GROMACS .gro file of C-alpha atoms in nm:
model
  235
    1MET     CA    1   1.889   2.490  -4.159
    2PRO     CA    2   2.158   2.225  -4.302
    3HIS     CA    3   2.505   2.284  -4.208
    4SER     CA    4   2.744   2.358  -4.508
    5THR     CA    5   3.014   2.124  -4.354
    6GLU     CA    6   2.989   1.823  -4.130
    7THR     CA    7   3.006   1.875  -3.763
    8ARG     CA    8   3.307   1.773  -3.551
    9GLU     CA    9   3.088   1.507  -3.375
   10THR     CA   10   2.989   1.379  -3.729
   11ARG     CA   11   3.358   1.347  -3.820
   12ARG     CA   12   3.440   1.180  -3.487
   13ARG     CA   13   3.169   0.914  -3.559
   14ARG     CA   14   3.288   0.833  -3.908
   15THR     CA   15   3.397   0.473  -3.963
   16LEU     CA   16   3.550   0.406  -4.304
   17ILE     CA   17   3.707   0.102  -4.414
   18ALA     CA   18   3.933   0.187  -4.724
   19ALA     CA   19   4.080  -0.154  -4.820
   20ALA     CA   20   3.948  -0.467  -4.643
   21ILE     CA   21   3.724  -0.595  -4.358
   22ALA     CA   22   3.925  -0.849  -4.162
   23GLY     CA   23   3.651  -0.991  -3.963
   24VAL     CA   24   3.293  -0.953  -3.872
   25VAL     CA   25   3.109  -1.132  -3.580
   26LEU     CA   26   2.730  -1.090  -3.504
   27VAL     CA   27   2.655  -1.113  -3.144
   28ALA     CA   28   2.321  -1.120  -2.965
   29GLY     CA   29   2.082  -1.182  -3.254
   30GLY     CA   30   2.256  -0.931  -3.480
   31ALA     CA   31   2.219  -0.635  -3.230
   32THR     CA   32   2.603  -0.611  -3.170
   33ILE     CA   33   2.868  -0.632  -3.412
   34ALA     CA   34   3.255  -0.660  -3.355
   35TRP     CA   35   3.473  -0.610  -3.641
   36SER     CA   36   3.855  -0.559  -3.715
   37ALA     CA   37   3.965  -0.351  -4.010
   38TRP     CA   38   4.279  -0.195  -4.168
   39GLN     CA   39   4.308   0.091  -4.384
   40GLY     CA   40   4.543   0.021  -4.655
   41ALA     CA   41   4.478   0.282  -4.914
   42THR     CA   42   4.528   0.647  -4.815
   43GLY     CA   43   4.585   0.978  -4.986
   44SER     CA   44   4.419   1.208  -5.227
   45ALA     CA   45   4.328   0.919  -5.476
   46ALA     CA   46   4.146   0.706  -5.207
   47GLU     CA   47   3.972   1.013  -5.073
   48SER     CA   48   3.862   1.126  -5.405
   49ALA     CA   49   3.713   0.753  -5.480
   50SER     CA   50   3.525   0.749  -5.144
   51GLY     CA   51   3.404   1.104  -5.132
   52PHE     CA   52   3.556   1.144  -4.793
   53THR     CA   53   3.852   1.359  -4.665
   54THR     CA   54   4.111   1.255  -4.407
   55THR     CA   55   3.934   1.446  -4.133
   56GLU     CA   56   3.609   1.270  -4.215
   57VAL     CA   57   3.772   0.923  -4.135
   58ASP     CA   58   3.963   1.019  -3.835
   59ARG     CA   59   3.793   0.734  -3.646
   60ALA     CA   60   3.936   0.477  -3.887
   61GLU     CA   61   4.259   0.348  -3.738
   62ALA     CA   62   4.492   0.088  -3.871
   63SER     CA   63   4.437  -0.249  -3.717
   64GLY     CA   64   4.172  -0.106  -3.495
   65THR     CA   65   3.886  -0.274  -3.331
   66GLU     CA   66   3.540  -0.125  -3.281
   67VAL     CA   67   3.206  -0.234  -3.150
   68ALA     CA   68   2.882  -0.112  -3.285
   69ASP     CA   69   2.611  -0.165  -3.039
   70PHE     CA   70   2.258  -0.118  -3.155
   71SER     CA   71   2.092  -0.249  -2.846
   72ALA     CA   72   1.932   0.090  -2.764
   73TYR     CA   73   1.688   0.039  -3.050
   74SER     CA   74   1.396  -0.187  -3.116
   75ASP     CA   75   1.475  -0.547  -3.217
   76SER     CA   76   1.352  -0.468  -3.578
   77VAL     CA   77   1.554  -0.146  -3.610
   78ALA     CA   78   1.864  -0.316  -3.438
   79ALA     CA   79   1.844  -0.600  -3.697
   80GLN     CA   80   1.822  -0.337  -3.981
   81LEU     CA   81   2.116  -0.155  -3.866
   82ALA     CA   82   2.325  -0.461  -3.806
   83TYR     CA   83   2.259  -0.566  -4.156
   84ALA     CA   84   2.349  -0.247  -4.287
   85HIS     CA   85   2.654  -0.218  -4.084
   86GLU     CA   86   2.780  -0.569  -4.198
   87HIS     CA   87   2.717  -0.519  -4.567
   88TRP     CA   88   2.742  -0.146  -4.644
   89ALA     CA   89   3.089  -0.187  -4.815
   90ASP     CA   90   2.977  -0.515  -5.014
   91THR     CA   91   3.002  -0.505  -5.391
   92GLU     CA   92   2.841  -0.847  -5.447
   93SER     CA   93   2.571  -1.073  -5.312
   94GLU     CA   94   2.458  -1.421  -5.410
   95THR     CA   95   2.123  -1.365  -5.280
   96TYR     CA   96   2.035  -1.021  -5.405
   97GLY     CA   97   2.309  -0.939  -5.674
   98TYR     CA   98   2.457  -0.616  -5.721
   99LEU     CA   99   2.391  -0.320  -5.957
  100ASP     CA  100   2.738  -0.178  -6.035
  101GLU     CA  101   2.627   0.182  -6.089
  102ASN     CA  102   2.302   0.201  -5.887
  103ASP     CA  103   2.274  -0.046  -5.599
  104CYS     CA  104   2.143   0.201  -5.330
  105VAL     CA  105   1.792   0.104  -5.332
  106ASN     CA  106   1.870  -0.275  -5.373
  107PHE     CA  107   2.078  -0.239  -5.045
  108THR     CA  108   1.807  -0.020  -4.871
  109SER     CA  109   1.549  -0.289  -4.965
  110GLN     CA  110   1.762  -0.554  -4.811
  111THR     CA  111   1.787  -0.364  -4.479
  112LEU     CA  112   1.411  -0.318  -4.476
  113LEU     CA  113   1.377  -0.692  -4.527
  114ALA     CA  114   1.606  -0.751  -4.226
  115ARG     CA  115   1.409  -0.496  -4.028
  116GLY     CA  116   1.090  -0.731  -4.082
  117TRP     CA  117   0.926  -0.598  -4.397
  118VAL     CA  118   0.749  -0.857  -4.596
  119GLU     CA  119   0.741  -0.870  -4.966
  120ASP     CA  120   0.420  -0.796  -5.159
  121ASP     CA  121   0.309  -0.779  -5.527
  122GLU     CA  122   0.517  -0.463  -5.577
  123TRP     CA  123   0.817  -0.474  -5.359
  124TRP     CA  124   1.009  -0.808  -5.407
  125PHE     CA  125   1.331  -0.962  -5.526
  126ASP     CA  126   1.393  -1.247  -5.749
  127GLU     CA  127   1.552  -1.539  -5.570
  128SER     CA  128   1.775  -1.612  -5.872
  129GLY     CA  129   2.016  -1.342  -5.736
  130ASP     CA  130   1.997  -1.143  -6.049
  131ALA     CA  131   1.942  -0.773  -5.930
  132TYR     CA  132   1.807  -0.677  -6.274
  133SER     CA  133   1.517  -0.922  -6.219
  134HIS     CA  134   1.398  -0.765  -5.893
  135SER     CA  135   1.086  -0.548  -5.901
  136ASP     CA  136   1.122  -0.182  -6.004
  137VAL     CA  137   1.031  -0.078  -5.654
  138TRP     CA  138   1.300  -0.289  -5.506
  139ILE     CA  139   1.594  -0.116  -5.703
  140SER     CA  140   1.457   0.220  -5.817
  141SER     CA  141   1.472   0.541  -5.600
  142THR     CA  142   1.167   0.701  -5.784
  143ALA     CA  143   0.961   0.374  -5.797
  144LEU     CA  144   1.024   0.337  -5.423
  145ARG     CA  145   0.914   0.690  -5.372
  146ASP     CA  146   0.588   0.628  -5.564
  147TYR     CA  147   0.527   0.311  -5.380
  148LEU     CA  148   0.569   0.458  -5.043
  149GLU     CA  149   0.329   0.734  -5.133
  150SER     CA  150   0.069   0.480  -5.195
  151HIS     CA  151   0.143   0.271  -4.894
  152PRO     CA  152   0.126   0.503  -4.581
  153GLU     CA  153   0.120   0.198  -4.358
  154ARG     CA  154   0.468   0.140  -4.461
  155ALA     CA  155   0.609   0.487  -4.419
  156THR     CA  156   0.499   0.866  -4.431
  157VAL     CA  157   0.706   1.138  -4.610
  158LEU     CA  158   0.903   1.411  -4.409
  159THR     CA  159   1.083   1.707  -4.574
  160ASP     CA  160   1.428   1.829  -4.472
  161ASP     CA  161   1.247   2.105  -4.272
  162GLU     CA  162   1.096   1.831  -4.058
  163ARG     CA  163   1.438   1.646  -3.977
  164SER     CA  164   1.372   1.685  -3.597
  165SER     CA  165   1.099   1.397  -3.660
  166VAL     CA  166   1.331   1.161  -3.842
  167LYS     CA  167   1.439   0.853  -3.667
  168VAL     CA  168   1.725   0.602  -3.689
  169GLY     CA  169   1.614   0.335  -3.940
  170ASP     CA  170   1.392   0.569  -4.154
  171ILE     CA  171   1.466   0.603  -4.521
  172VAL     CA  172   1.641   0.903  -4.671
  173GLN     CA  173   1.611   0.987  -5.036
  174PHE     CA  174   1.779   1.256  -5.240
  175ASP     CA  175   1.698   1.464  -5.547
  176TRP     CA  176   2.043   1.569  -5.651
  177ASP     CA  177   1.918   1.825  -5.910
  178ASP     CA  178   1.577   1.926  -5.763
  179SER     CA  179   1.402   1.786  -6.076
  180GLY     CA  180   1.130   1.606  -5.883
  181ASP     CA  181   1.258   1.260  -5.919
  182ARG     CA  182   1.472   1.058  -5.672
  183ASP     CA  183   1.827   1.000  -5.743
  184HIS     CA  184   1.958   0.830  -5.442
  185THR     CA  185   1.842   0.630  -5.134
  186GLY     CA  186   1.995   0.520  -4.804
  187ILE     CA  187   1.875   0.435  -4.439
  188VAL     CA  188   1.931   0.679  -4.145
  189THR     CA  189   2.214   0.559  -3.901
  190ALA     CA  190   2.210   0.838  -3.652
  191VAL     CA  191   2.027   1.166  -3.565
  192GLU     CA  192   2.223   1.408  -3.367
  193THR     CA  193   2.094   1.726  -3.198
  194ASP     CA  194   2.348   1.981  -3.076
  195ALA     CA  195   2.315   2.239  -2.792
  196ALA     CA  196   2.169   2.492  -3.027
  197GLY     CA  197   1.901   2.254  -3.143
  198GLU     CA  198   2.051   2.194  -3.483
  199VAL     CA  199   1.977   1.844  -3.616
  200THR     CA  200   2.246   1.635  -3.791
  201ILE     CA  201   2.140   1.324  -3.983
  202LEU     CA  202   2.374   1.047  -4.097
  203TYR     CA  203   2.301   0.776  -4.331
  204ALA     CA  204   2.439   0.446  -4.492
  205GLY     CA  205   2.387   0.335  -4.837
  206HIS     CA  206   2.560   0.174  -5.163
  207THR     CA  207   2.690   0.331  -5.467
  208ASP     CA  208   2.913   0.479  -5.326
  209PRO     CA  209   2.946   0.275  -5.021
  210THR     CA  210   2.859   0.485  -4.717
  211TRP     CA  211   2.833   0.440  -4.335
  212ASP     CA  212   2.743   0.748  -4.117
  213ARG     CA  213   2.785   1.009  -4.405
  214SER     CA  214   2.605   1.332  -4.313
  215VAL     CA  215   2.302   1.447  -4.525
  216ASP     CA  216   2.429   1.794  -4.505
  217PHE     CA  217   2.758   1.691  -4.659
  218ALA     CA  218   2.579   1.509  -4.933
  219ILE     CA  219   2.360   1.799  -5.041
  220THR     CA  220   2.609   2.075  -4.996
  221GLU     CA  221   2.948   1.925  -5.082
  222LEU     CA  222   2.897   1.632  -5.295
  223HIS     CA  223   2.577   1.762  -5.473
  224PRO     CA  224   2.527   2.130  -5.407
  225GLY     CA  225   2.162   2.226  -5.423
  226GLY     CA  226   2.040   1.869  -5.368
  227VAL     CA  227   1.744   1.810  -5.165
  228ALA     CA  228   1.682   1.556  -4.913
  229TYR     CA  229   1.348   1.366  -4.803
  230TYR     CA  230   1.277   1.108  -4.550
  231TRP     CA  231   1.031   0.832  -4.494
  232SER     CA  232   0.915   0.786  -4.142
  233ILE     CA  233   0.883   0.421  -4.068
  234PRO     CA  234   0.652   0.329  -3.769
  235GLU     CA  235   0.794   0.104  -3.504
   0.00000   0.00000   0.00000
């Protein structure tokens, strides 16, 4: 069953950049990222805008340096995570554009391209950099759901009751109001199992910018009553 609040381990893993990223260096083919950050905006206003509380960002330290090592994963998943980690806070892109109110699938699609997915007649981006010119499947959560349902070679669906089968790099989708469509999309960044066998899933996404946010937090605190689904991607 989902937890009503994020676990201490989840909060400990949280990395949030509230103001600026000072430097990003990709090492070893994108599998390792060293970055320096400073957190300049704090307080209730910044917390409200980001969706995080102070305890949820207790790993973000002023002028701190952290290394994200994805070498434990396959080359394709490591490349996907490295791309996501570098760009999760971006609000513009010359190559892919940015959808101010709804960039989550555009960003997820970019990570899948970094993972090694190849464009086809339904899932593609326009090289002009105009995000509104990409295919519906590239930018729409519900269209992506429909596309994946017809392409099991890409991914297979899992419900939240099957979260023990979810892997890092899989796709997570949300139906905030349980209406049957899909309202938000991200990629799984961590799967944690505690001593009692309870599984916590963390994800990254755009709109709002998210890295290592708990699925449980999203569906119980941000959007109470929301439902999570996953798409399991074969290695």
